[in-house]
Structures are given as structure tokens and as C-alpha cells.
CSV table of C-alpha atoms and ligand atoms in Angstrom, one decimal:
chain,number,residue,atom,x,y,z
A,3,MET,CA,19.5,3.7,-4.4
A,4,ARG,CA,20.8,0.2,-3.3
A,5,ARG,CA,23.3,-1.2,-5.7
A,6,GLY,CA,25.0,-4.6,-5.9
A,7,LEU,CA,27.7,-5.9,-8.0
A,8,VAL,CA,27.8,-9.4,-9.5
A,9,TRP,CA,31.3,-10.6,-10.1
A,10,PHE,CA,31.0,-13.4,-12.7
A,11,THR,CA,33.6,-16.1,-12.9
A,12,GLU,CA,33.0,-19.7,-13.9
A,13,ASP,CA,29.2,-19.2,-13.7
A,14,LEU,CA,28.4,-17.6,-17.1
A,15,ARG,CA,24.6,-18.3,-17.1
A,16,LEU,CA,21.4,-17.0,-16.0
A,17,ASP,CA,19.8,-20.2,-15.2
A,18,ASP,CA,20.3,-21.8,-11.8
A,19,ASN,CA,22.5,-18.9,-10.7
A,20,GLU,CA,21.7,-18.2,-7.1
A,21,THR,CA,24.5,-15.5,-7.1
A,22,LEU,CA,22.8,-13.4,-9.7
A,23,LEU,CA,19.3,-14.0,-8.3
A,24,LYS,CA,20.3,-12.9,-4.7
A,25,ALA,CA,21.8,-9.7,-6.1
A,26,ILE,CA,18.7,-8.9,-8.1
A,27,GLU,CA,16.5,-9.6,-5.1
A,28,GLU,CA,18.5,-7.5,-2.7
A,29,ASN,CA,19.1,-4.4,-4.8
A,30,GLU,CA,17.4,-1.9,-7.1
A,31,GLU,CA,20.3,-1.9,-9.5
A,32,VAL,CA,22.9,-4.7,-10.2
A,33,LEU,CA,26.3,-4.2,-12.0
A,34,PRO,CA,27.2,-7.5,-13.8
A,35,VAL,CA,31.1,-7.6,-14.2
A,36,TYR,CA,33.6,-10.1,-15.5
A,37,PHE,CA,37.3,-9.6,-15.2
A,38,TRP,CA,39.6,-10.9,-17.9
A,39,THR,CA,42.7,-12.0,-16.1
A,40,GLU,CA,44.7,-13.7,-18.9
A,41,HIS,CA,47.7,-11.4,-18.6
A,42,GLU,CA,47.9,-11.9,-14.9
A,43,GLN,CA,48.2,-15.6,-15.1
A,44,LYS,CA,51.8,-16.7,-14.7
A,45,PRO,CA,52.9,-19.7,-16.8
A,46,GLN,CA,53.6,-22.9,-14.8
A,47,PHE,CA,56.5,-25.0,-15.5
A,48,GLY,CA,57.1,-22.7,-18.4
A,49,ILE,CA,53.8,-23.4,-20.0
A,50,PRO,CA,51.2,-20.7,-20.6
A,51,ARG,CA,47.9,-21.4,-18.7
A,52,LEU,CA,45.3,-20.4,-21.4
A,53,GLY,CA,45.4,-21.9,-24.8
A,54,ASP,CA,43.5,-20.5,-27.8
A,55,THR,CA,40.6,-23.0,-27.8
A,56,ARG,CA,39.7,-22.2,-24.2
A,57,LYS,CA,40.2,-18.5,-24.7
A,58,SER,CA,37.8,-18.5,-27.7
A,59,PHE,CA,35.2,-20.7,-25.8
A,60,ILE,CA,35.3,-18.2,-22.9
A,61,GLN,CA,34.9,-15.2,-25.3
A,62,GLU,CA,31.9,-16.9,-26.9
A,63,SER,CA,30.4,-17.5,-23.5
A,64,LEU,CA,30.9,-14.0,-22.4
A,65,ALA,CA,29.3,-12.7,-25.6
A,66,ASN,CA,26.3,-15.0,-25.0
A,67,LEU,CA,26.0,-13.9,-21.5
A,68,GLN,CA,25.9,-10.3,-22.7
A,69,GLN,CA,23.0,-11.2,-25.1
A,70,GLN,CA,21.2,-13.1,-22.4
A,71,LEU,CA,21.4,-10.1,-20.1
A,72,HIS,CA,20.3,-7.7,-22.8
A,73,ALA,CA,17.2,-9.8,-23.2
A,74,ILE,CA,16.2,-9.1,-19.6
A,75,GLY,CA,17.1,-5.5,-19.7
A,76,GLY,CA,20.8,-5.6,-18.6
A,77,SER,CA,24.3,-5.8,-20.0
A,78,LEU,CA,27.8,-7.1,-18.9
A,79,LEU,CA,30.9,-5.1,-18.1
A,80,VAL,CA,34.1,-6.9,-19.0
A,81,LEU,CA,37.3,-5.4,-17.7
A,82,ASN,CA,40.9,-6.4,-18.4
A,83,GLY,CA,42.9,-7.0,-15.2
A,84,SER,CA,42.6,-8.6,-11.9
A,85,PRO,CA,39.6,-7.9,-9.6
A,86,GLU,CA,42.0,-7.1,-6.7
A,87,ASP,CA,43.1,-4.1,-8.6
A,88,GLN,CA,39.8,-2.8,-9.9
A,89,ILE,CA,37.0,-3.9,-7.6
A,90,THR,CA,37.2,-1.2,-5.0
A,91,LYS,CA,37.5,1.6,-7.7
A,92,LEU,CA,34.3,0.1,-9.3
A,93,CYS,CA,32.5,0.0,-6.0
A,94,LYS,CA,33.3,3.6,-5.3
A,95,GLN,CA,32.5,4.7,-8.9
A,96,PHE,CA,29.0,3.0,-8.8
A,97,ASP,CA,28.4,3.4,-5.2
A,98,ILE,CA,28.0,-0.4,-4.6
A,99,ARG,CA,26.9,-1.7,-1.2
A,100,LYS,CA,27.5,-5.3,-1.7
A,101,VAL,CA,29.5,-7.7,-4.1
A,102,TYR,CA,28.1,-11.2,-4.9
A,103,THR,CA,30.2,-14.0,-6.4
A,104,LYS,CA,30.6,-17.8,-6.7
A,105,LYS,CA,32.7,-19.6,-4.2
A,106,GLN,CA,36.0,-20.6,-5.7
A,107,VAL,CA,37.8,-24.0,-5.6
A,108,GLY,CA,41.4,-23.4,-6.8
A,109,SER,CA,43.9,-22.1,-4.3
A,110,GLU,CA,45.0,-19.1,-6.4
A,111,GLU,CA,41.4,-18.1,-7.1
A,112,LYS,CA,40.6,-18.5,-3.4
A,113,THR,CA,43.5,-16.2,-2.4
A,114,SER,CA,42.2,-13.6,-4.9
A,115,GLN,CA,38.8,-13.9,-3.5
A,116,ILE,CA,40.1,-13.4,0.1
A,117,ARG,CA,42.2,-10.3,-1.0
A,118,VAL,CA,39.1,-8.8,-2.6
A,119,LYS,CA,37.0,-9.4,0.5
A,120,GLU,CA,39.6,-7.7,2.6
A,121,ARG,CA,39.8,-4.6,0.3
A,122,LEU,CA,36.0,-4.4,0.3
A,123,LEU,CA,35.7,-4.6,4.0
A,124,ALA,CA,38.1,-1.7,4.3
A,125,ILE,CA,35.6,0.4,2.3
A,126,ALA,CA,32.6,-1.0,4.1
A,127,VAL,CA,31.2,-3.1,1.2
A,128,ASP,CA,29.8,-6.4,1.9
A,129,PHE,CA,31.0,-9.6,0.2
A,130,GLU,CA,29.1,-12.7,-0.1
A,131,THR,CA,29.9,-16.0,-2.0
A,132,TYR,CA,27.6,-18.8,-3.1
A,133,SER,CA,28.2,-22.5,-3.9
A,134,SER,CA,26.7,-23.0,-7.3
A,135,SER,CA,29.0,-25.3,-9.3
A,136,THR,CA,28.4,-28.7,-7.8
A,137,LEU,CA,25.5,-31.2,-7.9
A,138,PHE,CA,25.3,-31.6,-4.1
A,139,HIS,CA,25.4,-28.4,-2.2
A,140,PRO,CA,28.3,-28.5,0.3
A,141,ASP,CA,25.9,-27.8,3.2
A,142,ASP,CA,23.8,-30.9,2.3
A,143,LEU,CA,26.7,-33.3,2.6
A,144,PRO,CA,26.7,-35.8,5.6
A,145,PHE,CA,30.1,-34.7,6.5
A,146,SER,CA,32.0,-31.6,6.6
A,147,VAL,CA,34.5,-30.9,3.6
A,148,ARG,CA,37.3,-31.4,6.1
A,149,ASP,CA,36.1,-35.0,6.6
A,150,ILE,CA,35.5,-35.9,3.0
A,151,PRO,CA,36.6,-39.5,2.4
A,152,LEU,CA,39.8,-40.2,0.5
A,153,LEU,CA,38.2,-42.6,-1.9
A,154,PHE,CA,35.5,-41.7,-4.4
A,155,THR,CA,33.2,-44.8,-3.6
A,156,LYS,CA,32.9,-44.0,0.0
A,157,PHE,CA,32.1,-40.4,-0.8
A,158,ARG,CA,29.5,-41.4,-3.5
A,159,LYS,CA,27.8,-43.9,-1.3
A,160,LEU,CA,27.6,-41.5,1.7
A,161,ALA,CA,26.4,-38.6,-0.4
A,162,GLU,CA,23.8,-40.6,-2.4
A,163,LYS,CA,22.5,-42.1,0.8
A,164,GLU,CA,22.2,-39.1,2.9
A,165,SER,CA,21.9,-36.1,0.7
A,166,VAL,CA,19.5,-34.7,-1.8
A,167,VAL,CA,20.2,-32.7,-4.9
A,168,ARG,CA,18.5,-29.3,-4.6
A,169,SER,CA,16.2,-28.2,-7.4
A,170,PRO,CA,17.7,-25.6,-9.7
A,171,PHE,CA,16.6,-22.0,-9.7
A,172,ASN,CA,14.8,-20.5,-12.7
A,173,PRO,CA,16.5,-17.7,-14.6
A,174,PRO,CA,15.7,-14.1,-13.5
A,175,GLU,CA,13.0,-12.3,-15.7
A,176,ARG,CA,14.4,-8.8,-15.3
A,177,ILE,CA,17.5,-6.9,-14.3
A,178,THR,CA,18.2,-3.3,-13.9
A,179,VAL,CA,21.7,-2.1,-14.4
A,180,PRO,CA,23.4,1.3,-13.9
A,181,PRO,CA,24.5,3.0,-17.0
A,182,PHE,CA,28.0,2.1,-18.4
A,183,GLU,CA,29.6,1.5,-21.7
A,184,GLU,CA,29.6,-2.1,-22.9
A,185,VAL,CA,32.6,-3.5,-24.8
A,186,ILE,CA,32.1,-5.8,-27.8
A,187,MET,CA,33.9,-9.1,-26.9
A,188,ALA,CA,37.1,-9.8,-28.7
A,189,ARG,CA,37.2,-13.1,-30.7
A,190,THR,CA,40.2,-15.4,-30.8
A,191,LEU,CA,40.5,-17.8,-33.8
A,192,SER,CA,41.0,-21.4,-32.8
A,193,SER,CA,40.8,-24.7,-34.3
A,194,LYS,CA,38.2,-26.2,-32.0
A,195,PRO,CA,35.3,-28.1,-33.4
A,196,THR,CA,32.2,-26.2,-34.6
A,197,TRP,CA,30.0,-28.0,-31.9
A,198,LEU,CA,32.1,-26.5,-29.2
A,199,GLN,CA,30.6,-23.1,-29.0
A,200,GLY,CA,30.7,-21.4,-25.7
A,201,GLY,CA,27.6,-19.9,-24.0
A,202,GLU,CA,24.5,-21.0,-22.1
A,203,ASP,CA,22.3,-21.2,-25.3
A,204,HIS,CA,24.7,-23.8,-26.8
A,205,ALA,CA,24.9,-25.6,-23.4
A,206,LEU,CA,21.1,-25.9,-23.2
A,207,GLU,CA,20.9,-27.0,-26.8
A,208,ARG,CA,23.4,-29.7,-26.2
A,209,LEU,CA,21.6,-30.8,-23.2
A,210,HIS,CA,18.3,-31.0,-25.1
A,211,HIS,CA,20.1,-32.9,-28.0
A,212,PHE,CA,21.8,-35.5,-25.8
A,213,ILE,CA,18.8,-36.3,-23.5
A,214,TRP,CA,15.7,-35.5,-25.5
A,215,GLU,CA,16.3,-35.3,-29.2
A,216,HIS,CA,19.0,-38.0,-29.8
A,217,GLN,CA,18.3,-39.8,-26.5
A,218,ALA,CA,22.0,-40.8,-26.6
A,219,ILE,CA,21.7,-41.0,-22.8
A,220,LYS,CA,20.0,-44.4,-23.2
A,221,THR,CA,23.2,-46.0,-24.2
A,222,TYR,CA,25.8,-43.7,-22.5
A,223,LYS,CA,27.3,-46.3,-20.3
A,224,GLU,CA,28.2,-48.6,-23.2
A,225,THR,CA,29.6,-45.8,-25.4
A,226,ARG,CA,31.2,-43.4,-23.1
A,227,ASP,CA,34.7,-45.0,-23.5
A,228,GLN,CA,34.8,-44.7,-27.2
A,229,LEU,CA,37.6,-42.5,-28.5
A,230,SER,CA,35.4,-40.5,-30.9
A,231,GLY,CA,31.9,-39.7,-31.8
A,232,LEU,CA,29.9,-36.6,-30.8
A,233,ASP,CA,27.2,-38.5,-29.0
A,234,CYS,CA,29.2,-41.3,-27.4
A,235,SER,CA,29.4,-39.1,-24.3
A,236,THR,CA,27.6,-36.0,-23.2
A,237,LYS,CA,30.3,-33.4,-24.1
A,238,PHE,CA,28.9,-31.3,-21.3
A,239,SER,CA,32.4,-30.6,-19.8
A,240,ALA,CA,33.3,-27.3,-21.4
A,241,TRP,CA,30.0,-25.7,-20.6
A,242,LEU,CA,30.2,-27.1,-17.0
A,243,SER,CA,33.8,-25.8,-16.7
A,244,GLN,CA,32.7,-22.1,-17.4
A,245,GLY,CA,29.4,-22.6,-15.7
A,246,CYS,CA,27.4,-22.1,-18.8
A,247,ILE,CA,25.1,-24.8,-17.4
A,248,SER,CA,24.7,-26.1,-13.9
A,249,PRO,CA,25.0,-29.7,-12.9
A,250,ARG,CA,21.7,-29.4,-11.0
A,251,ARG,CA,20.0,-28.4,-14.3
A,252,ILE,CA,21.5,-31.6,-16.0
A,253,TYR,CA,20.4,-33.6,-13.1
A,254,SER,CA,16.8,-32.3,-13.2
A,255,GLU,CA,16.5,-33.1,-16.9
A,256,ILE,CA,17.9,-36.6,-16.4
A,257,LYS,CA,15.3,-37.2,-13.7
A,258,ARG,CA,12.5,-35.9,-15.8
A,259,PHE,CA,13.8,-38.2,-18.7
A,260,GLU,CA,13.9,-41.1,-16.3
A,261,HIS,CA,10.3,-40.3,-15.1
A,262,GLU,CA,8.9,-39.8,-18.6
A,263,VAL,CA,10.9,-42.1,-20.9
A,264,LEU,CA,13.3,-44.5,-19.4
A,265,ALA,CA,15.5,-45.1,-16.4
A,266,ASN,CA,18.5,-47.5,-16.8
A,267,ASP,CA,22.1,-47.9,-15.9
A,268,SER,CA,23.1,-45.5,-18.6
A,269,THR,CA,20.9,-42.5,-17.4
A,270,TYR,CA,22.3,-43.1,-13.8
A,271,TRP,CA,25.8,-43.2,-15.1
A,272,VAL,CA,25.8,-39.7,-16.2
A,273,ILE,CA,25.0,-38.7,-12.6
A,274,PHE,CA,27.7,-41.1,-11.4
A,275,GLU,CA,30.3,-39.1,-13.6
A,276,LEU,CA,29.0,-35.8,-12.3
A,277,LEU,CA,29.6,-37.1,-8.9
A,278,TRP,CA,33.3,-37.7,-9.8
A,279,ARG,CA,33.3,-33.9,-10.7
A,280,ASP,CA,31.8,-33.1,-7.3
A,281,PHE,CA,34.2,-35.4,-5.6
A,282,PHE,CA,37.3,-33.7,-7.0
A,283,ARG,CA,35.8,-30.2,-6.2
A,284,PHE,CA,35.1,-31.0,-2.6
A,285,SER,CA,38.5,-32.8,-2.2
A,286,PHE,CA,40.1,-29.6,-3.6
A,287,LYS,CA,38.5,-27.6,-0.8
A,288,LYS,CA,40.0,-30.0,1.7
A,289,TYR,CA,43.5,-30.0,0.1
A,290,PRO,CA,43.8,-26.6,-1.7
A,291,LYS,CA,47.5,-26.8,-2.4
A,292,ALA,CA,48.4,-30.6,-2.4
A,293,TYR,CA,47.2,-31.4,-5.8
A,294,PHE,CA,49.8,-29.2,-7.4
A,295,GLN,CA,52.6,-30.8,-5.6
A,296,LEU,CA,54.8,-33.6,-6.8
A,297,HIS,CA,53.8,-36.0,-3.9
A,298,GLY,CA,50.2,-35.0,-4.1
A,299,LEU,CA,48.2,-36.1,-1.1
A,300,ASP,CA,51.3,-37.0,0.8
A,301,GLN,CA,52.2,-40.0,-1.2
A,302,GLN,CA,55.4,-40.9,-3.0
A,303,ALA,CA,55.6,-39.9,-6.7
A,304,LEU,CA,57.3,-42.7,-8.7
A,305,TYR,CA,59.0,-40.4,-11.2
A,306,THR,CA,60.4,-37.0,-10.4
A,307,GLN,CA,62.5,-36.0,-13.4
A,308,PHE,CA,61.7,-33.8,-16.3
A,309,ASP,CA,63.3,-34.4,-19.8
A,310,PRO,CA,62.5,-31.4,-22.2
A,311,SER,CA,63.0,-33.7,-25.2
A,312,LYS,CA,60.5,-36.2,-24.1
A,313,PHE,CA,58.0,-33.4,-23.3
A,314,GLU,CA,58.5,-32.1,-26.8
A,315,ALA,CA,57.9,-35.5,-28.3
A,316,TRP,CA,54.8,-36.2,-26.2
A,317,THR,CA,53.3,-32.8,-26.6
A,318,GLN,CA,54.0,-32.7,-30.5
A,319,GLY,CA,52.8,-36.2,-31.2
A,320,LYS,CA,56.2,-37.6,-32.0
A,321,THR,CA,56.7,-40.5,-29.6
A,322,SER,CA,57.1,-44.1,-30.7
A,323,GLU,CA,53.5,-44.9,-30.0
A,324,ALA,CA,50.9,-44.1,-32.8
A,325,LEU,CA,48.0,-44.1,-30.4
A,326,ILE,CA,49.6,-41.5,-28.2
A,327,ASN,CA,50.7,-39.4,-31.1
A,328,ALA,CA,47.2,-39.4,-32.5
A,329,GLY,CA,45.7,-38.4,-29.0
A,330,MET,CA,48.2,-35.6,-28.5
A,331,ASN,CA,47.4,-34.3,-32.0
A,332,GLU,CA,43.7,-34.3,-31.3
A,333,LEU,CA,44.2,-32.5,-28.0
A,334,ARG,CA,46.6,-29.9,-29.6
A,335,GLU,CA,44.3,-29.2,-32.5
A,336,THR,CA,40.9,-29.3,-31.0
A,337,GLY,CA,41.2,-28.8,-27.2
A,338,PHE,CA,39.3,-32.0,-26.4
A,339,VAL,CA,40.0,-35.7,-26.2
A,340,SER,CA,37.7,-38.3,-24.7
A,341,ASN,CA,38.1,-39.5,-21.0
A,342,ARG,CA,39.6,-42.8,-22.1
A,343,MET,CA,42.2,-41.0,-24.3
A,344,ARG,CA,43.0,-38.6,-21.4
A,345,GLN,CA,43.7,-41.6,-19.2
A,346,ILE,CA,46.0,-43.2,-21.8
A,347,LEU,CA,47.8,-39.9,-22.6
A,348,ALA,CA,48.4,-39.2,-18.8
A,349,SER,CA,49.5,-42.8,-18.0
A,350,TYR,CA,52.0,-42.8,-20.9
A,351,TRP,CA,53.6,-39.5,-19.8
A,352,VAL,CA,53.8,-40.8,-16.2
A,353,PHE,CA,54.7,-44.5,-16.7
A,354,GLY,CA,55.8,-44.8,-20.3
A,355,MET,CA,58.1,-41.7,-20.3
A,356,GLN,CA,58.7,-41.8,-16.5
A,357,GLN,CA,58.3,-38.0,-15.9
A,358,ASP,CA,57.1,-35.6,-13.4
A,359,TRP,CA,53.3,-35.8,-13.8
A,360,ARG,CA,52.8,-32.1,-13.1
A,361,TYR,CA,54.4,-31.1,-16.6
A,362,GLY,CA,51.7,-33.2,-18.2
A,363,ALA,CA,48.9,-31.7,-16.1
A,364,ALA,CA,50.1,-28.2,-16.9
A,365,TRP,CA,50.1,-29.1,-20.7
A,366,PHE,CA,46.6,-30.3,-20.4
A,367,GLU,CA,45.6,-27.1,-18.6
A,368,HIS,CA,47.0,-25.2,-21.5
A,369,CYS,CA,45.3,-27.3,-24.2
A,370,LEU,CA,41.9,-28.3,-22.8
A,371,VAL,CA,38.8,-26.4,-23.7
A,372,ASP,CA,37.1,-27.8,-20.7
A,373,TYR,CA,40.0,-27.3,-18.3
A,374,ASP,CA,38.7,-27.3,-14.7
A,375,VAL,CA,41.2,-26.9,-11.9
A,376,ALA,CA,39.9,-29.7,-9.8
A,377,SER,CA,39.0,-32.2,-12.6
A,378,ASN,CA,42.4,-31.8,-14.3
A,379,TRP,CA,44.8,-31.8,-11.4
A,380,GLY,CA,42.6,-34.3,-9.4
A,381,ASN,CA,42.6,-36.9,-12.3
A,382,TRP,CA,46.3,-36.4,-13.1
A,383,ALA,CA,47.2,-37.0,-9.4
A,384,TYR,CA,45.0,-40.0,-9.5
A,385,ILE,CA,46.6,-41.6,-12.4
A,386,ALA,CA,50.1,-40.6,-11.2
A,387,GLY,CA,49.3,-42.5,-7.9
A,388,VAL,CA,49.6,-39.5,-5.7
A,389,GLY,CA,45.8,-38.6,-5.5
A,390,ASN,CA,42.6,-40.1,-4.2
A,391,ASP,CA,43.6,-43.6,-4.7
A,392,ASN,CA,45.6,-46.3,-2.8
A,393,ARG,CA,46.6,-48.5,-5.8
A,394,GLY,CA,49.8,-46.6,-6.8
A,395,GLY,CA,48.4,-45.1,-10.0
A,396,ARG,CA,47.0,-46.3,-13.2
A,397,GLU,CA,49.4,-47.8,-15.8
A,398,PHE,CA,47.7,-48.5,-19.1
A,399,ASN,CA,49.1,-51.0,-21.7
A,400,ILE,CA,49.1,-48.9,-24.9
A,401,GLU,CA,48.8,-51.9,-27.3
A,402,LYS,CA,45.9,-53.4,-25.3
A,403,GLN,CA,44.1,-50.0,-25.3
A,404,ALA,CA,44.6,-49.7,-29.1
A,405,GLN,CA,43.0,-53.2,-29.6
A,406,LEU,CA,40.2,-52.5,-27.3
A,407,PHE,CA,39.4,-48.9,-28.4
A,408,ASP,CA,40.8,-48.4,-32.0
A,409,LYS,CA,40.8,-52.0,-33.3
A,410,ASP,CA,40.5,-50.8,-37.0
A,411,GLY,CA,42.9,-48.0,-36.6
A,412,ALA,CA,40.3,-45.4,-37.6
A,413,TYR,CA,41.1,-43.1,-34.8
A,414,ARG,CA,44.9,-43.2,-35.4
A,415,ALA,CA,44.4,-42.7,-39.2
A,416,GLN,CA,42.3,-39.7,-38.5
A,417,TRP,CA,44.8,-37.9,-36.2
A,418,LEU,CA,48.1,-39.0,-37.7
A,419,THR,CA,47.4,-37.7,-41.2
A,420,SER,CA,46.4,-34.2,-40.2
B,5,LIG,C1,44.2,-36.8,-17.0
B,5,LIG,C2,42.6,-36.2,-17.0
B,5,LIG,C3,42.5,-34.9,-17.1
B,5,LIG,C4,41.1,-34.4,-17.1
B,5,LIG,N1,41.0,-33.0,-17.1
B,5,LIG,C5,39.7,-32.7,-17.0
B,5,LIG,C6,39.4,-31.1,-17.1
B,5,LIG,O1,40.3,-30.4,-17.0
B,5,LIG,N2,38.1,-30.7,-17.1
B,5,LIG,C7,37.1,-31.6,-16.9
B,5,LIG,O2,35.9,-31.1,-17.1
B,5,LIG,N3,37.3,-32.9,-17.0
B,5,LIG,C8,38.6,-33.4,-17.0
B,5,LIG,N4,38.8,-34.8,-17.0
B,5,LIG,C9,37.6,-35.8,-16.8
B,5,LIG,C10,37.0,-36.2,-18.1
B,5,LIG,O3,37.9,-36.8,-18.9
B,5,LIG,C11,36.2,-35.1,-18.9
B,5,LIG,O4,35.3,-34.6,-18.0
B,5,LIG,C12,35.3,-35.8,-19.8
B,5,LIG,O5,36.1,-36.6,-20.8
B,5,LIG,C13,34.6,-34.8,-20.7
B,5,LIG,O6,33.8,-35.4,-21.7
B,5,LIG,P1,32.2,-35.5,-21.6
B,5,LIG,O7,31.6,-34.1,-21.1
B,5,LIG,O8,31.6,-36.0,-22.8
B,5,LIG,O9,32.2,-36.4,-20.2
B,5,LIG,P2,31.0,-37.5,-20.0
B,5,LIG,O10,31.5,-38.8,-19.9
B,5,LIG,O11,29.7,-37.3,-20.7
B,5,LIG,O12,30.7,-37.2,-18.3
B,5,LIG,C14,29.7,-36.3,-17.9
B,5,LIG,C15,30.3,-35.2,-17.1
B,5,LIG,O13,30.8,-35.9,-15.9
B,5,LIG,C16,32.1,-35.1,-15.5
B,5,LIG,N5,33.2,-36.1,-15.5
B,5,LIG,C17,33.2,-37.3,-16.3
B,5,LIG,N6,34.4,-38.0,-16.0
B,5,LIG,C18,35.0,-37.3,-15.0
B,5,LIG,C19,36.2,-37.4,-14.3
B,5,LIG,N7,37.0,-38.5,-14.4
B,5,LIG,N8,36.6,-36.5,-13.4
B,5,LIG,C20,35.7,-35.5,-13.1
B,5,LIG,N9,34.6,-35.3,-13.8
B,5,LIG,C21,34.2,-36.2,-14.7
B,5,LIG,C22,32.3,-34.0,-16.6
B,5,LIG,O14,31.9,-32.9,-16.0
B,5,LIG,C23,31.5,-34.6,-17.7
B,5,LIG,O15,31.1,-33.5,-18.6
B,5,LIG,C24,40.1,-35.4,-17.1
B,5,LIG,C25,40.3,-36.8,-17.0
B,5,LIG,C26,41.7,-37.1,-17.1
B,5,LIG,C27,41.9,-38.6,-17.0
């Protein structure tokens, strides 16, 4: 009996999942496994990594993946603890020949993957990784990841000119799994909004709503900077972060919409933003550690100090700026703030409060429901002036931002009263 193991990480879906498809294709039975590593994750700068909104989103996504696998004849084994400690035991117990998983981008996750690979090699189990989280497949880029341009525009122009986005794979129709006892997923209570439900089903519903039902994609470029409003931007980020949906599936639906209904600047702009996501992911592969360091990509950080009382004021929404307090309250309570608000909040921590940017990034990592290692640390480094930019960072004038994006004060009123 040929048996494989699929180690799910941030690819909690059946659709466009090459890792899963390959495992099913090459084996008679496949064991789908997810390792819950919360307790192995050490706090950074004293801040716990995983906040309740993301925790509950991941739990929902896993429960949905279990249901999806049931529907095609399978199930999902969720184990507490690190893969390093458990995978060899599992492979021996189930007589696994090969382990399949998604390629990782964060440095800690990569290190864990290398350790797992070494342990598997020692017991003669094969190990294969797949790139399944970006729009462009890394093999299709016109440069090697080592030579990725420092600036986004250069990356985008080259990638768009020379590469083609691959078609997404269809989901598998059937899976056969060895017998094991499935555990019902725990649920953490959180205050995240009701529209932010984890899982592939919700991701595909959101995609359908945004593109086809509401057709909000037609005006995305004009509305994406608004501070609130469900359909002003796609809200795909949390599902993308846990891999409940693939960027290639989003791309193929946009292309279909452009072909059948309308193609304009707005429809293109969603793809443009997905390219920012790709850009940070590929840049992370080039610089796996630099984005976590004060001076980032070998530049000079302007502010190096950390004042705990300023941190308390910023995180708890008790600064002298109403717009900042509103944004920090929304972030703490819901796990989500718009892109514009993220820029304003980050800029205020770095330039307004003149603090070490990494504490801000770590707080976002704790709070964000859509936390993604490359997008979070890459954007923070960019704003702080130590990332993929040569303009010394992005300082936002809070008063001007409030005038532009919250002229009537509705956003502040909403988040300052709660
Ligand atoms: C300081 C800071 C921290 C951030 N941290 C994260 C994070 O941890 N996880 C995360 O997914 N995004 C992060 N972003 C990027 C961006 O703010 C969010 O992706 C976006 O606000 C999510 O809302 P949306 O899905 O409606 O985005 P849309 O505007 O609808 O964009 C579509 C998709 O494009 C991608 N995208 C958009 N803008 C960016 C960007 N600037 N960088 C990378 N990808 C982008 C996202 O996947 C997003 O879902 C951060 C931005 C800043 C300024």
C-alpha cells in the first residue's frame, strides 16, 4: 500500500491545491494533517504572536477543511505540537512513504521545514514542497528570487511583461485516507465581525459576492482607500493568509469577469495589489531574516528606542490623536483595519511616536486576523524606511488624512464610543 502524508499549513483549501493533488495522484491512501503550534510560538518583544481573532479564524478554516474533506471521502487529523516532534512518529505509525507540503516563506517556518526534511530523510521518507501561495509561480519569473528587484515597480513591470499566471487546478473529487480518530475543532470566542468567517466556503462566497453579485470590483480603485465599508475593498486578505483561497483562483475569476462583463482600471487594480503580495513574498525568500531586524534591508532606522508607556497609549487607543485611537480600537476589537488605516497607524508609531518600528509590527502580528509574515513585516519595514523603498519611509500627516478620509468624523465616532 503506497501512503503519503499531506502536511497542511497556510493552504487550507481543496481548490487549486497542487500539494494535495500530487499526494492523491501518487498514493493509494493519503493522510491529511495539520499541526497546531500555538504553544510553541515564543512571544516577540514580549507580545504573544497569535491573538484571538486569528485563532478563531484558523479554527473555523480547519473545521471547514474537515467538512470539505468529508465530502470527498476523507478527514483531517489535527495534532497539537510541532511537526518536528511528531512527523517521524506519524510516518512510522502509518507507514508513510512521502510527505507533501507547501513551501514556506517565513524564516522560522522554513527552518522548521528543513528540520522536518532532515528527520524524514533519516527514516527514508521522501519530502516534497510546492509553491502554491503566489499569483506568479516562482519558476515562471524572468529572474531568480536572488535577483528580485529592490523596488516594486521594477518587479511588477518585469513580471507582467515576461510571465504568465498559471491556471488554477480544480479540486480533487476523491480522497482515500487511512483510518484515524478525528478530533472536533475547538472554537475560540472572538469579537471579529461576522463576515470574517474562516474557511474555503466563505472565501469562495466572498469572491463571488465581490466580483459577480455586487460587482464592487468595477469601482475598487476609487473605493479601496476608504476607512470602512465591506465592499470598498475585496477583504480577501484573511482567506489568502490562511490559504483558504488561491490568488490564481481570484485572478482567473477577474479575467472571466473582464472577458464577460467589463475590464477597467479597477478590475486590473485588484491584480496590481495581489502583485504587491507576491512582491513581498518573493523578497522574503531573498532576505529571510532582514525584515525582522531594526535596520531592515541594510538601511538606517531613524528611531531605535522603545518607550513602554507610548506603546501602551498607542495599542490601547489613548494617544492625543483621535484618528489613531479610533484605528487602534478597531484593530484591537475586530482584527482588521483598512490598508489606508494600517499605513496611518504604522506611520504614527514610527514618526509620530518615534519608536522602534518592530514593536508596532509585532503588535499588528498579534492583532491582525489576516496576519501574513511577508505582507506585515514587509509593509512595516517599507513605512519605517528600512524596506523596499529608497525614500526614507512614509510619514503621514494625521490631520490631513483625517480631512481626506474621515471628513465627517463618522469613522472616529464609530470607534471612539465603543
Ligand atoms: C503596516 C501594514 C501591515 C500590513 N499587514 C498585512 C498582513 O499582515 N497581512 C496582509 O494580508 N496584508 C497586510 N497589509 C497589506 C494590506 O493592508 C492588506 O492586505 C489589506 O488592507 C487587506 O484588505 P483587503 O483584502 O480588502 O485588500 P484589497 O485592497 O482588496 O487588496 C486585495 C489583496 O491584495 C493584497 N494586498 C493589498 N495591499 C497589499 C499590500 N500593501 N501589501 C501586500 N499585499 C497587499 C492582499 O492580499 C489583499 O487581500 C499590511 C499593510 C500595512 C500598511
